[in-house]
Amino acid sequence: MTQSPLNQRPVATRHFIHIDGRTVHYRRWGQGPVVLALHGSPQSSRTMTALGEGMAARGFCVIAPDTPGNGLSSPLADDCPETDAYALALKQFVDALGLERFGLYGFHTGATTACAFAALYPERVTGVLFDGLPCWTADERAHFLADYLPPLRPHWDGSHMAWVWARMEEQLIFFPWHLPSPAARMDYDLPQPPHLHENALEMLEAGDAYRKPYRAAFVFDPARWLPRLRCEHLILVTAKDPLCPHLGRPGLMRANSNILPDSPALQQAAMGWLAARPGSIAPSPVENTDAFGLGRGQVQGVAGPIGWLGRRSGTGRPLVLLHDAGGNALDMRPALRLIDGLVLALDLPGHGLSSRAQPLTAVMDIAAELTAALCGLGLERPRVAGHGFGAVLAAQLAASGVAADSIALGMPAPAMDPLRGAPSLAPEWDGAHLLRAFRIARRERLFAPWYDGKQSQAILPQPSLDLPGIQARALSLLRAGAHWPAALQAHAAMDVAGLFEGLGGRHRLLAEGQGPAADWAHLLHA
């Protein structure tokens, strides 16, 4: 667990493990006996934070994976996987982590997977706590499978961004979300925009894969699984939960259950129940690499973790890659796959997997954060290559003696006006910021700078307008949030030409690629 001052709450660490060609992202809180926590749809392990912090404070270790197809975890390969497939995937995950016996918690969709897992692998579970367990009627199941899960695919005009925001808002007002009738109205306050923003981003990151775990939850039948449980189990639900009436249905009416007045009361009851059924002590976190030998994780910076992606072993001088403002380390993945030896891409502070509360507006300060990360990774005087603002940071690291030399990937573009170049992407009540991010990401492939739209500033030859790439850039901008304009402000305040010239032969330019869709792999591979 990342150490925090005594008056602060436990902080999650984030990890990645590769299993049979799939990537699984998971969060971890605390040390002690393991509680495995499974989130609902279409969300991620982020929603397990309250449970993770609470159980960590009680001396437990909570491990929460992103369900396959949600968050940062790859989807299952099957077109229509059912609950037993998700239980098997969970078995592969706990085996890979070396977990022996543990308490199991599941919320809604996660509860269905927890139920199947406990039935199939009873020797691994000390007890299973269901935070709402569905028991659909035949008519409900048929209706949900037909209408609840429309495809989610990017459209060139960005209209899918508006649809996702409305969809996530409706889901918190009506159940089912697509039938906004008085009978479907739920008794909840609508969350503030930052809460809706996180929910919407997680659905957008899942993309069309969001439908798979949802569908498995809709075909789940507790009558198939509950009678097979051999461990202690309990269903808790709040009185306002749309799954509360399910307790009176034939598939659940004999199950151990309790109705709580609100979420805080349920959370406390769940933690107390799980704490009374401790499992084995958690082993150290496990991480590995993919088929290209690339891993992903975090290392501690000055004021928060810095994300990294790449290969941490190899001979020769290390190579570090830095993305442009508003991007993330995944922008460099094509190059990473082709380059041999020790090579890592870092997420700039506040970008990607790098977390920082306050944006930094000075190149020196951002470089200091990266220096701490390089030290934590054990990299001494690496060669650093960067694209756009990343090239400025690479040169600053070389000028300060942290890097042996620096490389600019592409002709350095003039610094943009921070106010015009990075309009606010802060969450808005109507979700307009989502559409704005997509339109910016598309414009970036047409004009430099993107905001003037002058033919004289057209990017030629025109980069690809592939929708997946534009969508990925939009989500990256949204994740960076206020750190994107801060980076542009730092860039605008820097004498870039003087910095490059001052390095002399320790700085060089690879000018073949240009624009946000450029592929640096062939340049760096050489």
XYZ file of C-alpha atoms in Angstrom:
526
model
C 0.000 0.000 0.000
C 1.243 3.494 -0.781
C 2.179 5.103 2.504
C 0.032 8.038 3.580
C 0.270 10.393 6.528
C -1.460 9.028 9.616
C -4.394 11.413 9.236
C -5.091 10.387 5.643
C -6.994 7.448 4.225
C -5.261 4.437 2.653
C -4.323 4.936 -0.995
C -4.868 2.306 -3.681
C -2.017 0.974 -5.755
C -2.755 -0.022 -9.352
C -1.373 -3.077 -11.112
C -1.622 -5.009 -14.375
C -1.262 -8.722 -15.006
C -1.469 -10.583 -18.321
C -3.370 -13.878 -18.413
C -3.792 -15.965 -21.582
C -3.433 -12.949 -23.845
C -5.758 -10.756 -21.756
C -4.765 -7.755 -19.667
C -6.300 -7.484 -16.198
C -6.067 -4.210 -14.295
C -6.610 -4.291 -10.552
C -6.500 -2.000 -7.542
C -5.207 -2.981 -4.132
C -5.693 -1.428 -0.698
C -3.967 -2.373 2.558
C -2.199 -5.433 3.934
C -3.599 -8.480 5.709
C -6.237 -11.112 4.957
C -7.633 -10.826 1.444
C -11.086 -9.582 0.478
C -11.764 -9.859 -3.262
C -14.169 -7.128 -4.426
C -16.123 -7.255 -7.699
C -17.742 -4.101 -9.091
C -20.963 -3.575 -11.018
C -21.597 -2.626 -14.658
C -20.582 -0.627 -16.608
C -17.993 0.597 -14.112
C -14.562 -0.371 -12.777
C -12.658 -1.199 -9.613
C -12.680 2.540 -8.834
C -16.143 2.053 -7.364
C -14.676 -0.298 -4.745
C -12.733 2.572 -3.147
C -14.966 3.003 -0.080
C -14.866 -0.721 0.668
C -11.121 -0.850 -0.005
C -10.328 2.047 2.290
C -12.655 0.814 5.016
C -11.339 -2.739 5.049
C -7.713 -1.547 4.814
C -8.320 0.519 7.965
C -9.469 -2.716 9.655
C -6.243 -4.508 8.720
C -7.382 -6.262 5.534
C -6.124 -6.258 1.951
C -8.806 -5.551 -0.650
C -8.026 -6.594 -4.215
C -10.463 -5.359 -6.853
C -10.020 -6.324 -10.515
C -11.671 -4.559 -13.415
C -14.168 -7.068 -14.815
C -13.124 -8.339 -18.279
C -14.321 -5.722 -20.752
C -14.649 -2.957 -18.150
C -12.167 -0.390 -16.920
C -8.693 -1.203 -18.242
C -9.211 -4.978 -18.492
C -9.488 -6.752 -21.848
C -12.861 -8.351 -22.677
C -13.385 -12.093 -22.873
C -13.008 -13.482 -26.375
C -16.421 -15.197 -26.496
C -19.221 -13.281 -28.179
C -21.737 -14.008 -25.420
C -19.918 -15.185 -22.271
C -22.125 -16.161 -19.354
C -21.545 -16.042 -15.618
C -19.533 -19.248 -15.452
C -17.049 -17.782 -17.988
C -16.527 -14.741 -15.768
C -16.104 -17.051 -12.763
C -13.444 -18.997 -14.650
C -11.668 -15.758 -15.597
C -11.732 -14.775 -11.929
C -10.250 -18.172 -11.000
C -7.395 -17.569 -13.452
C -6.853 -14.135 -11.901
C -6.668 -15.299 -8.280
C -4.415 -18.204 -9.291
C -2.065 -15.818 -11.099
C -1.904 -13.612 -7.989
C -1.306 -16.590 -5.703
C -4.407 -15.931 -3.584
C -5.456 -18.901 -1.451
C -8.656 -18.260 0.546
C -10.487 -14.973 0.779
C -13.706 -13.198 1.548
C -15.695 -12.322 -1.549
C -17.797 -9.201 -2.151
C -19.845 -8.451 -5.262
C -22.074 -5.547 -6.268
C -24.915 -6.285 -8.719
C -23.119 -7.664 -11.818
C -20.148 -8.453 -9.589
C -22.480 -10.314 -7.249
C -23.515 -12.689 -10.028
C -19.866 -13.539 -10.750
C -19.180 -13.920 -7.027
C -22.103 -16.348 -6.714
C -20.915 -18.546 -9.563
C -17.307 -18.450 -8.336
C -18.266 -19.471 -4.796
C -20.354 -22.344 -6.170
C -17.629 -23.592 -8.506
C -14.629 -23.090 -6.203
C -15.929 -23.345 -2.612
C -12.508 -24.209 -1.195
C -11.267 -20.688 -2.036
C -14.008 -18.677 -0.314
C -14.429 -17.952 3.408
C -17.736 -16.190 2.818
C -19.506 -14.266 0.083
C -21.351 -10.979 0.591
C -23.799 -10.006 -2.156
C -24.545 -6.281 -2.401
C -27.739 -6.801 -4.367
C -28.279 -10.062 -6.274
C -30.631 -10.106 -9.281
C -33.435 -12.586 -9.829
C -35.043 -11.649 -13.141
C -38.402 -12.808 -14.383
C -38.507 -14.368 -17.836
C -40.197 -11.262 -19.261
C -37.610 -8.914 -17.692
C -34.750 -11.004 -19.005
C -36.126 -11.057 -22.544
C -36.816 -7.323 -22.475
C -33.387 -6.362 -21.132
C -31.558 -8.557 -23.608
C -33.525 -6.994 -26.451
C -33.414 -3.294 -25.498
C -31.143 -2.491 -22.548
C -27.778 -2.897 -24.300
C -27.580 -0.972 -27.591
C -24.201 -0.962 -29.366
C -21.692 1.712 -28.370
C -19.526 2.725 -31.303
C -17.854 6.063 -32.092
C -19.514 8.289 -34.696
C -17.611 10.853 -36.725
C -19.722 13.712 -35.349
C -19.208 12.730 -31.699
C -22.908 12.085 -31.089
C -22.040 8.914 -29.161
C -20.476 11.102 -26.450
C -23.769 12.888 -25.830
C -25.620 9.558 -25.854
C -23.342 8.047 -23.186
C -23.797 11.050 -20.881
C -27.579 10.900 -21.237
C -27.529 7.124 -20.795
C -25.543 7.313 -17.545
C -27.766 10.110 -16.233
C -30.961 8.221 -17.040
C -29.580 5.108 -15.330
C -29.451 7.065 -12.066
C -33.017 8.332 -12.437
C -34.912 5.371 -13.916
C -34.638 1.605 -13.842
C -34.638 0.379 -16.481
C -32.951 3.466 -17.903
C -34.588 3.256 -21.333
C -38.185 3.302 -19.998
C -38.520 6.742 -18.331
C -41.937 6.161 -16.801
C -43.179 7.244 -13.350
C -43.171 3.578 -12.312
C -39.472 3.301 -13.196
C -38.465 6.474 -11.307
C -35.979 5.744 -8.508
C -35.775 7.587 -5.184
C -32.231 8.926 -5.550
C -30.640 12.365 -5.757
C -28.927 12.890 -9.090
C -25.145 12.978 -8.503
C -23.077 16.029 -9.314
C -21.307 16.275 -12.719
C -17.913 14.933 -11.484
C -19.603 11.692 -10.400
C -21.456 11.335 -13.700
C -18.223 12.184 -15.508
C -16.360 9.223 -13.983
C -19.235 6.864 -14.778
C -19.406 8.112 -18.368
C -15.643 7.815 -18.899
C -15.667 4.234 -17.669
C -18.444 3.314 -20.069
C -16.630 5.050 -22.927
C -13.392 3.261 -22.065
C -15.219 -0.072 -22.127
C -16.739 0.778 -25.496
C -18.987 -1.823 -27.075
C -17.493 -4.465 -24.759
C -19.675 -3.020 -21.967
C -22.509 -5.243 -23.199
C -20.826 -8.580 -22.448
C -20.742 -8.527 -18.609
C -24.135 -6.823 -18.545
C -25.610 -9.571 -20.702
C -24.122 -12.250 -18.433
C -25.831 -10.603 -15.452
C -29.166 -10.570 -17.282
C -29.037 -14.292 -18.097
C -27.886 -15.121 -14.545
C -30.328 -17.365 -12.667
C -29.767 -17.612 -8.890
C -31.765 -20.856 -8.802
C -28.883 -22.462 -10.695
C -26.146 -21.235 -8.364
C -27.383 -20.432 -4.831
C -28.323 -24.021 -3.886
C -24.753 -25.086 -4.724
C -23.094 -22.718 -2.266
C -21.232 -24.460 0.556
C -19.817 -21.336 2.206
C -21.540 -18.752 4.366
C -23.291 -16.116 2.300
C -25.507 -13.091 2.832
C -27.458 -10.764 0.554
C -27.559 -7.145 1.667
C -29.547 -4.508 -0.151
C -30.748 -0.979 0.539
C -34.436 -0.248 0.601
C -34.070 2.034 -2.456
C -32.089 -0.441 -4.565
C -34.138 -1.591 -7.586
C -32.997 -5.141 -6.724
C -34.621 -4.966 -3.270
C -37.984 -6.375 -4.500
C -36.087 -9.369 -5.940
C -35.644 -10.732 -2.401
C -39.284 -11.775 -2.469
C -38.985 -13.766 -5.672
C -38.805 -17.571 -5.693
C -35.105 -17.724 -6.552
C -34.097 -15.626 -3.513
C -36.858 -15.806 -0.937
C -35.070 -18.527 1.088
C -31.648 -16.879 0.952
C -30.092 -15.213 3.971
C -30.729 -11.510 3.435
C -31.130 -8.173 5.122
C -32.486 -4.806 3.987
C -30.549 -1.730 5.149
C -31.811 1.868 5.178
C -29.006 3.390 3.085
C -25.608 2.805 1.495
C -23.473 3.853 4.519
C -25.345 1.384 6.730
C -24.920 -1.356 4.136
C -21.211 -0.593 3.792
C -20.652 -0.882 7.534
C -22.648 -4.100 7.742
C -20.770 -5.594 4.801
C -17.363 -4.727 6.260
C -18.275 -6.177 9.643
C -19.531 -9.401 8.082
C -16.446 -9.809 5.882
C -14.072 -8.960 8.746
C -15.545 -11.831 10.759
C -14.564 -14.284 7.989
C -10.896 -13.579 7.266
C -8.998 -15.457 4.592
C -5.310 -15.966 3.896
C -2.767 -13.159 4.174
C -2.256 -11.360 0.870
C 1.005 -12.087 -0.933
C 2.999 -9.284 -2.565
C 1.475 -7.751 -5.715
C 2.058 -9.703 -8.909
C 2.771 -8.112 -12.276
C 4.065 -9.620 -15.514
C 4.480 -8.776 -19.194
C 2.476 -9.283 -22.365
C 3.458 -11.187 -25.513
C 5.753 -8.289 -26.514
C 7.511 -8.292 -23.158
C 5.781 -5.072 -22.068
C 4.494 -4.431 -18.576
C 2.535 -1.554 -17.106
C 2.352 -0.038 -13.661
C 3.073 2.928 -11.441
C 6.116 4.303 -9.637
C 6.063 6.949 -6.947
C 6.744 10.540 -8.041
C 7.112 13.677 -5.946
C 3.391 14.203 -5.290
C 1.757 11.040 -6.552
C 2.288 7.978 -8.713
C 3.659 8.181 -12.260
C 2.400 5.621 -14.780
C 4.784 3.652 -16.959
C 4.515 1.231 -19.862
C 7.327 -0.795 -21.367
C 10.173 -3.221 -20.810
C 12.122 -2.876 -17.560
C 14.960 -5.241 -18.470
C 17.501 -5.356 -21.263
C 21.007 -4.313 -22.198
C 22.351 -1.015 -23.449
C 21.378 2.523 -22.523
C 17.745 2.811 -21.422
C 15.356 4.690 -23.696
C 12.481 6.704 -22.219
C 9.585 8.000 -24.331
C 7.424 10.994 -23.397
C 4.060 11.750 -25.021
C 2.613 15.134 -25.934
C 0.395 17.229 -23.664
C -3.012 15.615 -23.239
C -1.788 12.170 -24.282
C -0.612 9.136 -22.359
C 2.017 6.405 -22.472
C -0.171 4.202 -24.687
C 0.531 6.665 -27.522
C 4.000 5.132 -27.635
C 2.954 1.482 -27.582
C 3.596 0.794 -31.313
C 7.193 1.978 -30.895
C 7.644 0.086 -27.632
C 6.688 -3.170 -29.319
C 9.412 -2.802 -31.939
C 12.316 -1.530 -29.837
C 14.578 -4.095 -28.191
C 16.131 -3.633 -24.778
C 15.108 -1.512 -21.818
C 12.525 0.998 -23.018
C 9.760 2.735 -21.077
C 7.101 5.322 -21.829
C 5.989 7.513 -18.927
C 2.639 9.188 -18.323
C 3.214 12.892 -17.701
C 1.998 14.114 -14.282
C -1.806 14.162 -14.231
C -2.022 12.157 -17.472
C -2.890 8.487 -17.971
C -2.088 6.509 -14.820
C -0.203 9.425 -13.234
C -2.151 11.033 -10.407
C -1.595 14.532 -9.105
C -4.039 16.844 -7.360
C -2.639 20.206 -8.517
C -1.560 20.805 -12.137
C 2.014 21.952 -12.751
C 2.581 24.980 -14.998
C 6.402 25.064 -15.159
C 8.653 22.788 -17.221
C 11.162 22.556 -14.351
C 8.501 21.291 -11.946
C 7.169 18.688 -14.376
C 10.722 17.548 -15.109
C 11.306 17.161 -11.353
C 8.332 14.776 -11.129
C 9.710 12.748 -14.038
C 13.175 12.731 -12.466
C 11.745 11.167 -9.292
C 10.007 8.518 -11.415
C 13.214 7.707 -13.323
C 15.036 7.349 -10.019
C 12.294 5.062 -8.687
C 12.587 2.923 -11.811
C 16.353 2.688 -11.389
C 17.131 4.428 -14.692
C 20.431 6.315 -14.728
C 21.090 8.863 -17.493
C 18.737 7.354 -20.065
C 18.225 8.663 -23.582
C 14.862 10.461 -23.580
C 12.723 10.979 -26.690
C 9.536 12.998 -26.763
C 6.751 14.155 -29.051
C 5.471 17.736 -28.876
C 5.644 18.920 -25.273
C 7.309 15.616 -24.459
C 10.300 16.743 -26.561
C 10.587 19.910 -24.449
C 10.627 17.821 -21.270
C 13.178 15.427 -22.799
C 15.473 18.351 -23.544
C 15.006 19.754 -20.036
C 15.976 16.400 -18.533
C 19.099 16.369 -20.701
C 19.957 19.976 -19.794
C 19.718 19.148 -16.087
C 21.964 16.109 -16.467
C 19.253 13.570 -15.681
C 19.226 12.295 -19.279
C 22.279 11.576 -21.410
C 20.688 13.202 -24.455
C 17.296 13.998 -25.958
C 15.401 13.369 -29.181
C 12.485 15.347 -30.632
C 10.010 13.136 -32.461
C 8.802 15.306 -35.323
C 9.314 18.971 -36.092
C 8.524 20.933 -32.915
C 5.232 22.756 -33.347
C 4.944 26.336 -32.070
C 3.548 26.574 -28.577
C -0.238 26.953 -28.608
C -2.209 29.654 -26.883
C -3.157 27.809 -23.663
C -6.559 29.505 -23.469
C -7.610 28.749 -27.036
C -5.660 25.509 -27.396
C -7.075 23.836 -24.297
C -10.628 24.968 -23.506
C -12.089 23.641 -20.297
C -12.981 19.954 -20.195
C -14.255 20.163 -16.631
C -17.455 18.127 -16.134
C -20.604 20.031 -17.087
C -24.169 19.198 -16.150
C -25.187 18.405 -19.730
C -22.034 16.484 -20.711
C -21.041 19.065 -23.347
C -17.383 18.649 -22.337
C -17.403 15.079 -23.696
C -18.454 16.188 -27.176
C -15.950 19.063 -27.006
C -13.095 16.640 -26.321
C -14.036 14.485 -29.302
C -14.314 17.448 -31.659
C -10.908 18.736 -30.513
C -9.347 15.308 -31.046
C -10.692 15.222 -34.610
C -9.644 18.788 -35.401
C -6.121 18.011 -34.154
C -5.715 15.665 -37.110
C -6.733 18.331 -39.603
C -5.121 21.604 -38.497
C -2.117 22.813 -36.486
C -3.066 24.577 -34.328
C -6.426 22.877 -34.292
C -8.505 25.885 -33.185
C -8.067 28.316 -36.110
C -9.160 25.965 -38.886
C -7.238 27.820 -41.588
C -6.431 25.974 -44.792
C -2.891 27.365 -44.584
C -2.552 25.449 -41.303
C -3.838 22.144 -42.687
C -1.754 19.102 -41.746
C -0.436 17.558 -44.958
C -0.438 14.779 -45.798
C -3.622 14.410 -43.819
C -3.335 11.910 -40.955
C -5.828 9.095 -40.640
C -9.246 10.057 -39.305
C -9.746 6.601 -37.799
C -12.507 6.764 -35.221
C -10.847 4.469 -32.628
C -7.746 6.663 -32.627
C -9.748 9.877 -32.318
C -11.845 8.354 -29.537
C -8.719 7.262 -27.660
C -7.298 10.784 -27.900
C -10.564 12.318 -26.669
C -10.595 10.030 -23.634
C -6.950 10.844 -22.981
C -7.733 14.564 -23.005
C -10.637 14.018 -20.626
C -8.472 11.977 -18.261
C -5.804 14.694 -18.283
C -8.401 17.352 -17.507
C -6.830 20.525 -16.085
C -3.331 19.059 -16.481
C -3.623 19.474 -20.267
C -3.929 23.305 -20.315
C -1.315 23.472 -17.543
C 1.129 21.593 -19.768
C 0.382 23.941 -22.675
C 0.989 26.895 -20.371
C 4.349 25.434 -19.339
C 5.238 24.901 -23.007
C 4.281 28.464 -23.977
C 6.432 29.936 -21.192
C 9.576 28.043 -22.259
C 12.314 29.257 -24.626
C 12.241 26.005 -26.556
C 14.614 27.061 -29.322
C 17.195 28.206 -26.776
C 16.809 24.968 -24.827
C 17.387 22.817 -27.907
C 20.313 24.932 -29.135
C 21.955 24.875 -25.735
C 22.222 21.095 -25.854
C 24.192 21.118 -29.097
C 24.975 17.572 -30.184
C 23.107 16.121 -27.191
C 19.785 16.926 -28.863
C 18.628 15.692 -32.248
C 15.495 15.812 -34.350
C 13.681 12.979 -36.096
C 11.588 14.983 -38.524
C 9.869 12.363 -40.664
C 6.696 12.018 -38.595
C 4.280 14.816 -37.825
C 0.934 15.235 -36.107
C -0.892 13.345 -33.378
C -1.406 10.205 -35.492
C 2.272 9.869 -36.513
C 3.961 6.509 -35.986
C 7.369 6.926 -34.377
C 8.067 3.207 -34.253
C 10.052 2.972 -37.494
C 12.168 5.986 -36.553
C 13.093 4.813 -33.068
C 13.493 1.206 -34.127
C 16.294 2.311 -36.417
